[in-house]
């Protein structure tokens, strides 16, 4: 994008949810009086899903990476 005849790069983030992998289903985090993650297996699956989404965003050339709302049920 040019501003005052100077090429300017605008940071570009992803907005909204990213499709959840089939192996990550249901609620990831606990309620206020529960542990942060409902189980260690679920935590590992969540972290894998976020890592894969971040890799996709990086490959697509996005400047600002997000967790892609993988915590949403």
PDB file of N, CA and C in Angstrom:
ATOM      1  N   UNK A   1       0.851  -1.159   0.000  1.00  0.00           N
ATOM      2  CA  UNK A   1       0.000   0.000   0.000  1.00  0.00           C
ATOM      3  C   UNK A   1       0.902   1.228   0.000  1.00  0.00           C
ATOM      4  N   UNK A   2       0.520   2.213  -0.779  1.00  0.00           N
ATOM      5  CA  UNK A   2       1.317   3.434  -0.827  1.00  0.00           C
ATOM      6  C   UNK A   2       0.635   4.556  -0.049  1.00  0.00           C
ATOM      7  N   UNK A   3       1.414   5.226   0.764  1.00  0.00           N
ATOM      8  CA  UNK A   3       0.965   6.410   1.480  1.00  0.00           C
ATOM      9  C   UNK A   3       1.981   7.502   1.197  1.00  0.00           C
ATOM     10  N   UNK A   4       1.499   8.598   0.608  1.00  0.00           N
ATOM     11  CA  UNK A   4       2.376   9.709   0.217  1.00  0.00           C
ATOM     12  C   UNK A   4       3.553   9.223  -0.626  1.00  0.00           C
ATOM     13  N   UNK A   5       3.239   8.391  -1.600  1.00  0.00           N
ATOM     14  CA  UNK A   5       4.223   7.836  -2.534  1.00  0.00           C
ATOM     15  C   UNK A   5       5.283   6.963  -1.875  1.00  0.00           C
ATOM     16  N   UNK A   6       5.025   6.490  -0.673  1.00  0.00           N
ATOM     17  CA  UNK A   6       5.954   5.595   0.010  1.00  0.00           C
ATOM     18  C   UNK A   6       5.254   4.269   0.266  1.00  0.00           C
ATOM     19  N   UNK A   7       5.922   3.178  -0.098  1.00  0.00           N
ATOM     20  CA  UNK A   7       5.356   1.852   0.110  1.00  0.00           C
ATOM     21  C   UNK A   7       5.330   1.537   1.610  1.00  0.00           C
ATOM     22  N   UNK A   8       4.132   1.226   2.146  1.00  0.00           N
ATOM     23  CA  UNK A   8       3.954   0.942   3.564  1.00  0.00           C
ATOM     24  C   UNK A   8       3.328  -0.445   3.698  1.00  0.00           C
ATOM     25  N   UNK A   9       3.913  -1.253   4.563  1.00  0.00           N
ATOM     26  CA  UNK A   9       3.375  -2.586   4.815  1.00  0.00           C
ATOM     27  C   UNK A   9       2.446  -2.528   6.018  1.00  0.00           C
ATOM     28  N   UNK A  10       1.218  -2.994   5.852  1.00  0.00           N
ATOM     29  CA  UNK A  10       0.248  -3.011   6.938  1.00  0.00           C
ATOM     30  C   UNK A  10       0.214  -4.397   7.576  1.00  0.00           C
ATOM     31  N   UNK A  11       0.373  -4.489   8.907  1.00  0.00           N
ATOM     32  CA  UNK A  11       0.270  -5.792   9.575  1.00  0.00           C
ATOM     33  C   UNK A  11      -1.124  -6.379   9.354  1.00  0.00           C
ATOM     34  N   UNK A  12      -1.175  -7.668   9.142  1.00  0.00           N
ATOM     35  CA  UNK A  12      -2.448  -8.314   8.809  1.00  0.00           C
ATOM     36  C   UNK A  12      -2.695  -9.507   9.732  1.00  0.00           C
ATOM     37  N   UNK A  13      -3.704  -9.441  10.607  1.00  0.00           N
ATOM     38  CA  UNK A  13      -4.036 -10.581  11.465  1.00  0.00           C
ATOM     39  C   UNK A  13      -5.210 -11.370  10.886  1.00  0.00           C
ATOM     40  N   UNK A  14      -5.413 -12.558  11.424  1.00  0.00           N
ATOM     41  CA  UNK A  14      -6.599 -13.340  11.099  1.00  0.00           C
ATOM     42  C   UNK A  14      -7.718 -12.879  12.027  1.00  0.00           C
ATOM     43  N   UNK A  15      -8.924 -12.856  11.521  1.00  0.00           N
ATOM     44  CA  UNK A  15     -10.060 -12.456  12.343  1.00  0.00           C
ATOM     45  C   UNK A  15     -11.055 -13.608  12.369  1.00  0.00           C
ATOM     46  N   UNK A  16     -11.480 -13.980  13.570  1.00  0.00           N
ATOM     47  CA  UNK A  16     -12.493 -15.015  13.707  1.00  0.00           C
ATOM     48  C   UNK A  16     -11.916 -16.394  13.964  1.00  0.00           C
ATOM     49  N   UNK A  17     -12.792 -17.385  13.924  1.00  0.00           N
ATOM     50  CA  UNK A  17     -12.413 -18.757  14.233  1.00  0.00           C
ATOM     51  C   UNK A  17     -11.748 -19.439  13.055  1.00  0.00           C
ATOM     52  N   UNK A  18     -10.938 -20.409  13.375  1.00  0.00           N
ATOM     53  CA  UNK A  18     -10.314 -21.299  12.409  1.00  0.00           C
ATOM     54  C   UNK A  18     -11.005 -22.647  12.597  1.00  0.00           C
ATOM     55  N   UNK A  19     -11.234 -23.413  11.554  1.00  0.00           N
ATOM     56  CA  UNK A  19     -11.907 -24.706  11.762  1.00  0.00           C
ATOM     57  C   UNK A  19     -11.148 -25.578  12.750  1.00  0.00           C
ATOM     58  N   UNK A  20     -11.883 -26.175  13.672  1.00  0.00           N
ATOM     59  CA  UNK A  20     -11.250 -27.048  14.666  1.00  0.00           C
ATOM     60  C   UNK A  20     -10.979 -28.413  14.044  1.00  0.00           C
ATOM     61  N   UNK A  21      -9.847 -29.012  14.400  1.00  0.00           N
ATOM     62  CA  UNK A  21      -9.588 -30.378  13.927  1.00  0.00           C
ATOM     63  C   UNK A  21     -10.638 -31.330  14.486  1.00  0.00           C
ATOM     64  N   UNK A  22     -10.882 -32.406  13.777  1.00  0.00           N
ATOM     65  CA  UNK A  22     -11.893 -33.378  14.204  1.00  0.00           C
ATOM     66  C   UNK A  22     -11.548 -33.986  15.559  1.00  0.00           C
ATOM     67  N   UNK A  23     -10.251 -34.107  15.865  1.00  0.00           N
ATOM     68  CA  UNK A  23      -9.835 -34.728  17.112  1.00  0.00           C
ATOM     69  C   UNK A  23      -9.893 -33.778  18.311  1.00  0.00           C
ATOM     70  N   UNK A  24     -10.304 -32.528  18.104  1.00  0.00           N
ATOM     71  CA  UNK A  24     -10.470 -31.586  19.224  1.00  0.00           C
ATOM     72  C   UNK A  24     -11.941 -31.187  19.298  1.00  0.00           C
ATOM     73  N   UNK A  25     -12.663 -31.837  20.154  1.00  0.00           N
ATOM     74  CA  UNK A  25     -14.098 -31.595  20.272  1.00  0.00           C
ATOM     75  C   UNK A  25     -14.455 -31.220  21.707  1.00  0.00           C
ATOM     76  N   UNK A  26     -15.534 -30.461  21.854  1.00  0.00           N
ATOM     77  CA  UNK A  26     -16.027 -30.112  23.181  1.00  0.00           C
ATOM     78  C   UNK A  26     -15.299 -28.945  23.818  1.00  0.00           C
ATOM     79  N   UNK A  27     -15.622 -28.717  25.086  1.00  0.00           N
ATOM     80  CA  UNK A  27     -15.072 -27.602  25.845  1.00  0.00           C
ATOM     81  C   UNK A  27     -13.647 -27.919  26.281  1.00  0.00           C
ATOM     82  N   UNK A  28     -12.729 -26.993  26.059  1.00  0.00           N
ATOM     83  CA  UNK A  28     -11.314 -27.210  26.400  1.00  0.00           C
ATOM     84  C   UNK A  28     -11.022 -26.810  27.831  1.00  0.00           C
ATOM     85  N   UNK A  29     -11.439 -25.617  28.225  1.00  0.00           N
ATOM     86  CA  UNK A  29     -11.079 -25.103  29.553  1.00  0.00           C
ATOM     87  C   UNK A  29     -12.194 -25.337  30.564  1.00  0.00           C
ATOM     88  N   UNK A  30     -11.780 -25.333  31.840  1.00  0.00           N
ATOM     89  CA  UNK A  30     -12.729 -25.536  32.920  1.00  0.00           C
ATOM     90  C   UNK A  30     -13.431 -24.240  33.307  1.00  0.00           C
ATOM     91  N   UNK A  31     -14.408 -24.364  34.176  1.00  0.00           N
ATOM     92  CA  UNK A  31     -15.102 -23.195  34.712  1.00  0.00           C
ATOM     93  C   UNK A  31     -14.253 -22.570  35.815  1.00  0.00           C
ATOM     94  N   UNK A  32     -14.768 -21.558  36.504  1.00  0.00           N
ATOM     95  CA  UNK A  32     -13.995 -20.844  37.521  1.00  0.00           C
ATOM     96  C   UNK A  32     -13.443 -21.740  38.620  1.00  0.00           C
ATOM     97  N   UNK A  33     -14.224 -22.701  39.071  1.00  0.00           N
ATOM     98  CA  UNK A  33     -13.780 -23.550  40.181  1.00  0.00           C
ATOM     99  C   UNK A  33     -13.155 -24.864  39.705  1.00  0.00           C
ATOM    100  N   UNK A  34     -12.849 -24.976  38.412  1.00  0.00           N
ATOM    101  CA  UNK A  34     -12.231 -26.173  37.849  1.00  0.00           C
ATOM    102  C   UNK A  34     -10.806 -25.859  37.389  1.00  0.00           C
ATOM    103  N   UNK A  35     -10.025 -26.891  37.094  1.00  0.00           N
ATOM    104  CA  UNK A  35      -8.683 -26.647  36.549  1.00  0.00           C
ATOM    105  C   UNK A  35      -8.762 -25.906  35.214  1.00  0.00           C
ATOM    106  N   UNK A  36      -7.658 -25.269  34.837  1.00  0.00           N
ATOM    107  CA  UNK A  36      -7.626 -24.524  33.576  1.00  0.00           C
ATOM    108  C   UNK A  36      -7.968 -25.417  32.393  1.00  0.00           C
ATOM    109  N   UNK A  37      -7.414 -26.620  32.363  1.00  0.00           N
ATOM    110  CA  UNK A  37      -7.736 -27.593  31.316  1.00  0.00           C
ATOM    111  C   UNK A  37      -8.444 -28.773  31.957  1.00  0.00           C
ATOM    112  N   UNK A  38      -9.413 -29.330  31.255  1.00  0.00           N
ATOM    113  CA  UNK A  38     -10.214 -30.407  31.821  1.00  0.00           C
ATOM    114  C   UNK A  38      -9.438 -31.705  31.945  1.00  0.00           C
ATOM    115  N   UNK A  39      -8.415 -31.907  31.102  1.00  0.00           N
ATOM    116  CA  UNK A  39      -7.541 -33.079  31.215  1.00  0.00           C
ATOM    117  C   UNK A  39      -6.226 -32.775  30.504  1.00  0.00           C
ATOM    118  N   UNK A  40      -5.194 -33.552  30.794  1.00  0.00           N
ATOM    119  CA  UNK A  40      -3.905 -33.348  30.151  1.00  0.00           C
ATOM    120  C   UNK A  40      -3.985 -33.698  28.660  1.00  0.00           C
ATOM    121  N   UNK A  41      -4.735 -34.746  28.325  1.00  0.00           N
ATOM    122  CA  UNK A  41      -4.901 -35.103  26.911  1.00  0.00           C
ATOM    123  C   UNK A  41      -5.573 -33.974  26.135  1.00  0.00           C
ATOM    124  N   UNK A  42      -6.572 -33.342  26.745  1.00  0.00           N
ATOM    125  CA  UNK A  42      -7.257 -32.236  26.097  1.00  0.00           C
ATOM    126  C   UNK A  42      -6.327 -31.035  25.950  1.00  0.00           C
ATOM    127  N   UNK A  43      -5.473 -30.804  26.932  1.00  0.00           N
ATOM    128  CA  UNK A  43      -4.505 -29.707  26.839  1.00  0.00           C
ATOM    129  C   UNK A  43      -3.529 -29.943  25.688  1.00  0.00           C
ATOM    130  N   UNK A  44      -3.050 -31.160  25.555  1.00  0.00           N
ATOM    131  CA  UNK A  44      -2.130 -31.493  24.468  1.00  0.00           C
ATOM    132  C   UNK A  44      -2.817 -31.326  23.120  1.00  0.00           C
ATOM    133  N   UNK A  45      -4.057 -31.791  23.000  1.00  0.00           N
ATOM    134  CA  UNK A  45      -4.807 -31.650  21.745  1.00  0.00           C
ATOM    135  C   UNK A  45      -5.025 -30.178  21.409  1.00  0.00           C
ATOM    136  N   UNK A  46      -5.371 -29.371  22.420  1.00  0.00           N
ATOM    137  CA  UNK A  46      -5.582 -27.929  22.213  1.00  0.00           C
ATOM    138  C   UNK A  46      -4.286 -27.261  21.736  1.00  0.00           C
ATOM    139  N   UNK A  47      -3.172 -27.574  22.401  1.00  0.00           N
ATOM    140  CA  UNK A  47      -1.902 -26.964  22.017  1.00  0.00           C
ATOM    141  C   UNK A  47      -1.488 -27.383  20.604  1.00  0.00           C
ATOM    142  N   UNK A  48      -1.769 -28.633  20.225  1.00  0.00           N
ATOM    143  CA  UNK A  48      -1.488 -29.083  18.859  1.00  0.00           C
ATOM    144  C   UNK A  48      -2.338 -28.325  17.848  1.00  0.00           C
ATOM    145  N   UNK A  49      -3.623 -28.130  18.163  1.00  0.00           N
ATOM    146  CA  UNK A  49      -4.518 -27.410  17.251  1.00  0.00           C
ATOM    147  C   UNK A  49      -4.075 -25.962  17.069  1.00  0.00           C
ATOM    148  N   UNK A  50      -3.665 -25.316  18.156  1.00  0.00           N
ATOM    149  CA  UNK A  50      -3.194 -23.926  18.075  1.00  0.00           C
ATOM    150  C   UNK A  50      -1.899 -23.861  17.269  1.00  0.00           C
ATOM    151  N   UNK A  51      -1.001 -24.819  17.499  1.00  0.00           N
ATOM    152  CA  UNK A  51       0.262 -24.839  16.751  1.00  0.00           C
ATOM    153  C   UNK A  51       0.012 -24.995  15.252  1.00  0.00           C
ATOM    154  N   UNK A  52      -0.894 -25.898  14.880  1.00  0.00           N
ATOM    155  CA  UNK A  52      -1.214 -26.098  13.461  1.00  0.00           C
ATOM    156  C   UNK A  52      -1.851 -24.855  12.850  1.00  0.00           C
ATOM    157  N   UNK A  53      -2.747 -24.204  13.580  1.00  0.00           N
ATOM    158  CA  UNK A  53      -3.379 -22.980  13.082  1.00  0.00           C
ATOM    159  C   UNK A  53      -2.346 -21.873  12.912  1.00  0.00           C
ATOM    160  N   UNK A  54      -1.416 -21.758  13.867  1.00  0.00           N
ATOM    161  CA  UNK A  54      -0.368 -20.734  13.771  1.00  0.00           C
ATOM    162  C   UNK A  54       0.551 -21.014  12.581  1.00  0.00           C
ATOM    163  N   UNK A  55       0.867 -22.284  12.342  1.00  0.00           N
ATOM    164  CA  UNK A  55       1.695 -22.629  11.190  1.00  0.00           C
ATOM    165  C   UNK A  55       1.004 -22.237   9.886  1.00  0.00           C
ATOM    166  N   UNK A  56      -0.300 -22.509   9.784  1.00  0.00           N
ATOM    167  CA  UNK A  56      -1.048 -22.122   8.587  1.00  0.00           C
ATOM    168  C   UNK A  56      -1.024 -20.611   8.385  1.00  0.00           C
ATOM    169  N   UNK A  57      -1.214 -19.870   9.474  1.00  0.00           N
ATOM    170  CA  UNK A  57      -1.217 -18.410   9.379  1.00  0.00           C
ATOM    171  C   UNK A  57       0.157 -17.896   8.938  1.00  0.00           C
ATOM    172  N   UNK A  58       1.209 -18.511   9.470  1.00  0.00           N
ATOM    173  CA  UNK A  58       2.560 -18.113   9.109  1.00  0.00           C
ATOM    174  C   UNK A  58       2.847 -18.410   7.638  1.00  0.00           C
ATOM    175  N   UNK A  59       2.428 -19.591   7.176  1.00  0.00           N
ATOM    176  CA  UNK A  59       2.616 -19.956   5.767  1.00  0.00           C
ATOM    177  C   UNK A  59       1.835 -19.027   4.839  1.00  0.00           C
ATOM    178  N   UNK A  60       0.684 -18.541   5.304  1.00  0.00           N
ATOM    179  CA  UNK A  60      -0.129 -17.622   4.505  1.00  0.00           C
ATOM    180  C   UNK A  60       0.423 -16.202   4.513  1.00  0.00           C
ATOM    181  N   UNK A  61       1.459 -15.959   5.318  1.00  0.00           N
ATOM    182  CA  UNK A  61       2.106 -14.653   5.328  1.00  0.00           C
ATOM    183  C   UNK A  61       1.489 -13.631   6.265  1.00  0.00           C
ATOM    184  N   UNK A  62       0.665 -14.089   7.210  1.00  0.00           N
ATOM    185  CA  UNK A  62       0.079 -13.148   8.162  1.00  0.00           C
ATOM    186  C   UNK A  62       1.157 -12.640   9.114  1.00  0.00           C
ATOM    187  N   UNK A  63       1.058 -11.384   9.493  1.00  0.00           N
ATOM    188  CA  UNK A  63       2.061 -10.759  10.356  1.00  0.00           C
ATOM    189  C   UNK A  63       1.786 -10.969  11.834  1.00  0.00           C
ATOM    190  N   UNK A  64       0.520 -11.095  12.202  1.00  0.00           N
ATOM    191  CA  UNK A  64       0.118 -11.231  13.596  1.00  0.00           C
ATOM    192  C   UNK A  64      -0.602 -12.568  13.737  1.00  0.00           C
ATOM    193  N   UNK A  65      -0.025 -13.483  14.508  1.00  0.00           N
ATOM    194  CA  UNK A  65      -0.615 -14.809  14.656  1.00  0.00           C
ATOM    195  C   UNK A  65      -1.580 -14.832  15.840  1.00  0.00           C
ATOM    196  N   UNK A  66      -2.626 -15.655  15.733  1.00  0.00           N
ATOM    197  CA  UNK A  66      -3.637 -15.766  16.785  1.00  0.00           C
ATOM    198  C   UNK A  66      -3.868 -17.237  17.105  1.00  0.00           C
ATOM    199  N   UNK A  67      -4.548 -17.506  18.222  1.00  0.00           N
ATOM    200  CA  UNK A  67      -4.833 -18.886  18.590  1.00  0.00           C
ATOM    201  C   UNK A  67      -5.991 -19.461  17.787  1.00  0.00           C
ATOM    202  N   UNK A  68      -6.591 -18.661  16.937  1.00  0.00           N
ATOM    203  CA  UNK A  68      -7.666 -19.084  16.033  1.00  0.00           C
ATOM    204  C   UNK A  68      -8.898 -19.559  16.773  1.00  0.00           C
ATOM    205  N   UNK A  69      -9.057 -19.135  17.995  1.00  0.00           N
ATOM    206  CA  UNK A  69     -10.205 -19.462  18.838  1.00  0.00           C
ATOM    207  C   UNK A  69     -10.438 -20.966  18.933  1.00  0.00           C
ATOM    208  N   UNK A  70      -9.354 -21.723  19.077  1.00  0.00           N
ATOM    209  CA  UNK A  70      -9.467 -23.173  19.195  1.00  0.00           C
ATOM    210  C   UNK A  70     -10.072 -23.599  20.528  1.00  0.00           C
ATOM    211  N   UNK A  71     -10.150 -22.690  21.491  1.00  0.00           N
ATOM    212  CA  UNK A  71     -10.725 -23.006  22.801  1.00  0.00           C
ATOM    213  C   UNK A  71     -12.247 -23.022  22.765  1.00  0.00           C
ATOM    214  N   UNK A  72     -12.834 -22.485  21.707  1.00  0.00           N
ATOM    215  CA  UNK A  72     -14.300 -22.408  21.614  1.00  0.00           C
ATOM    216  C   UNK A  72     -14.892 -23.789  21.378  1.00  0.00           C
ATOM    217  N   UNK A  73     -15.996 -24.128  22.048  1.00  0.00           N
ATOM    218  CA  UNK A  73     -16.623 -25.438  21.815  1.00  0.00           C
ATOM    219  C   UNK A  73     -17.369 -25.485  20.496  1.00  0.00           C
TER     220      UNK A  73
END
